[in-house]
């Protein structure tokens, strides 16, 4: 795959910085940016939280899978929703566009970043706490990740540089 046409797919927990880092990466790499959570909201003309309240967390996950399977984004930075990894077929579809980058943030840091968990649109059963969501999803993120970036305690500029460096190294290694 031509490195100038490949995408970067960002996965990770809510609060990991997928949207923020995605925008900065897109600017640094001269790529387009897409946030799949926004695509879901635009399609339904509702917030993720409204979809959760009206249809439940499984419906939101189904909508996310549908949006991901319809995604055809070469030369993009793609910020996925936190629950994207529940769909094996969607993750394999995304992988054809480029490496999957897991933004790995420690639970305590995520908890400090997220102040609106009940209104954030996190696709989870109502009884499931954030720590339980983290424990359930982290192995899935690790399974699909081509690149794992330890984001804990690092400034955003450092993370942008680290992702660009790791992505370039991963691509060079695959070509060798």
GROMACS .gro file of N, CA, C and O in nm, residues 37 40-61 63 121:
model
  100
   37UNK      N    1  -1.802   0.859   1.522
   37UNK     CA    2  -1.912   0.895   1.612
   37UNK      C    3  -1.995   1.008   1.551
   37UNK      O    4  -2.118   1.008   1.559
   40UNK      N    5  -2.226   0.878   1.280
   40UNK     CA    6  -2.346   0.816   1.336
   40UNK      C    7  -2.447   0.925   1.374
   40UNK      O    8  -2.566   0.917   1.342
   41UNK      N    9  -2.399   1.028   1.440
   41UNK     CA   10  -2.487   1.137   1.484
   41UNK      C   11  -2.549   1.210   1.365
   41UNK      O   12  -2.668   1.243   1.367
   42UNK      N   13  -2.470   1.233   1.261
   42UNK     CA   14  -2.523   1.301   1.142
   42UNK      C   15  -2.628   1.216   1.072
   42UNK      O   16  -2.731   1.266   1.029
   43UNK      N   17  -2.601   1.086   1.062
   43UNK     CA   18  -2.696   0.997   0.996
   43UNK      C   19  -2.830   0.991   1.069
   43UNK      O   20  -2.936   0.987   1.008
   44UNK      N   21  -2.824   0.991   1.201
   44UNK     CA   22  -2.946   0.975   1.282
   44UNK      C   23  -3.003   1.108   1.331
   44UNK      O   24  -3.112   1.110   1.388
   45UNK      N   25  -2.928   1.214   1.310
   45UNK     CA   26  -2.968   1.347   1.358
   45UNK      C   27  -3.000   1.345   1.508
   45UNK      O   28  -3.096   1.406   1.555
   46UNK      N   29  -2.917   1.267   1.580
   46UNK     CA   30  -2.930   1.254   1.726
   46UNK      C   31  -2.791   1.239   1.784
   46UNK      O   32  -2.700   1.191   1.717
   47UNK      N   33  -2.778   1.273   1.912
   47UNK     CA   34  -2.652   1.246   1.980
   47UNK      C   35  -2.642   1.096   2.008
   47UNK      O   36  -2.743   1.024   2.006
   48UNK      N   37  -2.521   1.050   2.035
   48UNK     CA   38  -2.503   0.909   2.072
   48UNK      C   39  -2.583   0.877   2.197
   48UNK      O   40  -2.643   0.769   2.207
   49UNK      N   41  -2.586   0.971   2.291
   49UNK     CA   42  -2.661   0.948   2.415
   49UNK      C   43  -2.810   0.934   2.387
   49UNK      O   44  -2.877   0.850   2.447
   50UNK      N   45  -2.864   1.013   2.294
   50UNK     CA   46  -3.005   1.000   2.257
   50UNK      C   47  -3.034   0.863   2.197
   50UNK      O   48  -3.137   0.801   2.226
   51UNK      N   49  -2.943   0.814   2.113
   51UNK     CA   50  -2.960   0.680   2.054
   51UNK      C   51  -2.960   0.576   2.166
   51UNK      O   52  -3.043   0.484   2.167
   52UNK      N   53  -2.868   0.590   2.261
   52UNK     CA   54  -2.863   0.497   2.375
   52UNK      C   55  -2.993   0.498   2.453
   52UNK      O   56  -3.048   0.391   2.485
   53UNK      N   57  -3.042   0.617   2.487
   53UNK     CA   58  -3.166   0.628   2.565
   53UNK      C   59  -3.285   0.568   2.491
   53UNK      O   60  -3.368   0.502   2.550
   54UNK      N   61  -3.293   0.592   2.360
   54UNK     CA   62  -3.411   0.551   2.284
   54UNK      C   63  -3.405   0.407   2.235
   54UNK      O   64  -3.507   0.341   2.225
   55UNK      N   65  -3.282   0.358   2.203
   55UNK     CA   66  -3.272   0.226   2.140
   55UNK      C   67  -3.185   0.126   2.216
   55UNK      O   68  -3.187   0.009   2.185
   56UNK      N   69  -3.103   0.173   2.310
   56UNK     CA   70  -3.017   0.084   2.387
   56UNK      C   71  -2.877   0.073   2.329
   56UNK      O   72  -2.851   0.110   2.215
   57UNK      N   73  -2.787   0.020   2.413
   57UNK     CA   74  -2.646   0.015   2.376
   57UNK      C   75  -2.616  -0.080   2.261
   57UNK      O   76  -2.526  -0.056   2.181
   58UNK      N   77  -2.693  -0.188   2.250
   58UNK     CA   78  -2.668  -0.281   2.139
   58UNK      C   79  -2.705  -0.219   2.005
   58UNK      O   80  -2.637  -0.240   1.904
   59UNK      N   81  -2.810  -0.138   2.003
   59UNK     CA   82  -2.847  -0.067   1.880
   59UNK      C   83  -2.738   0.033   1.840
   59UNK      O   84  -2.707   0.047   1.721
   60UNK      N   85  -2.680   0.100   1.939
   60UNK     CA   86  -2.572   0.193   1.908
   60UNK      C   87  -2.452   0.119   1.850
   60UNK      O   88  -2.392   0.162   1.753
   61UNK      N   89  -2.419   0.004   1.907
   61UNK     CA   90  -2.309  -0.077   1.853
   61UNK      C   91  -2.340  -0.122   1.710
   61UNK      O   92  -2.250  -0.126   1.625
   63UNK      N   93  -2.527   0.038   1.494
   63UNK     CA   94  -2.513   0.156   1.409
   63UNK      C   95  -2.366   0.186   1.383
   63UNK      O   96  -2.328   0.224   1.271
  121UNK      N   97  -2.252   0.900   2.583
  121UNK     CA   98  -2.288   0.812   2.473
  121UNK      C   99  -2.200   0.689   2.464
  121UNK      O  100  -2.164   0.644   2.357
   0.00000   0.00000   0.00000
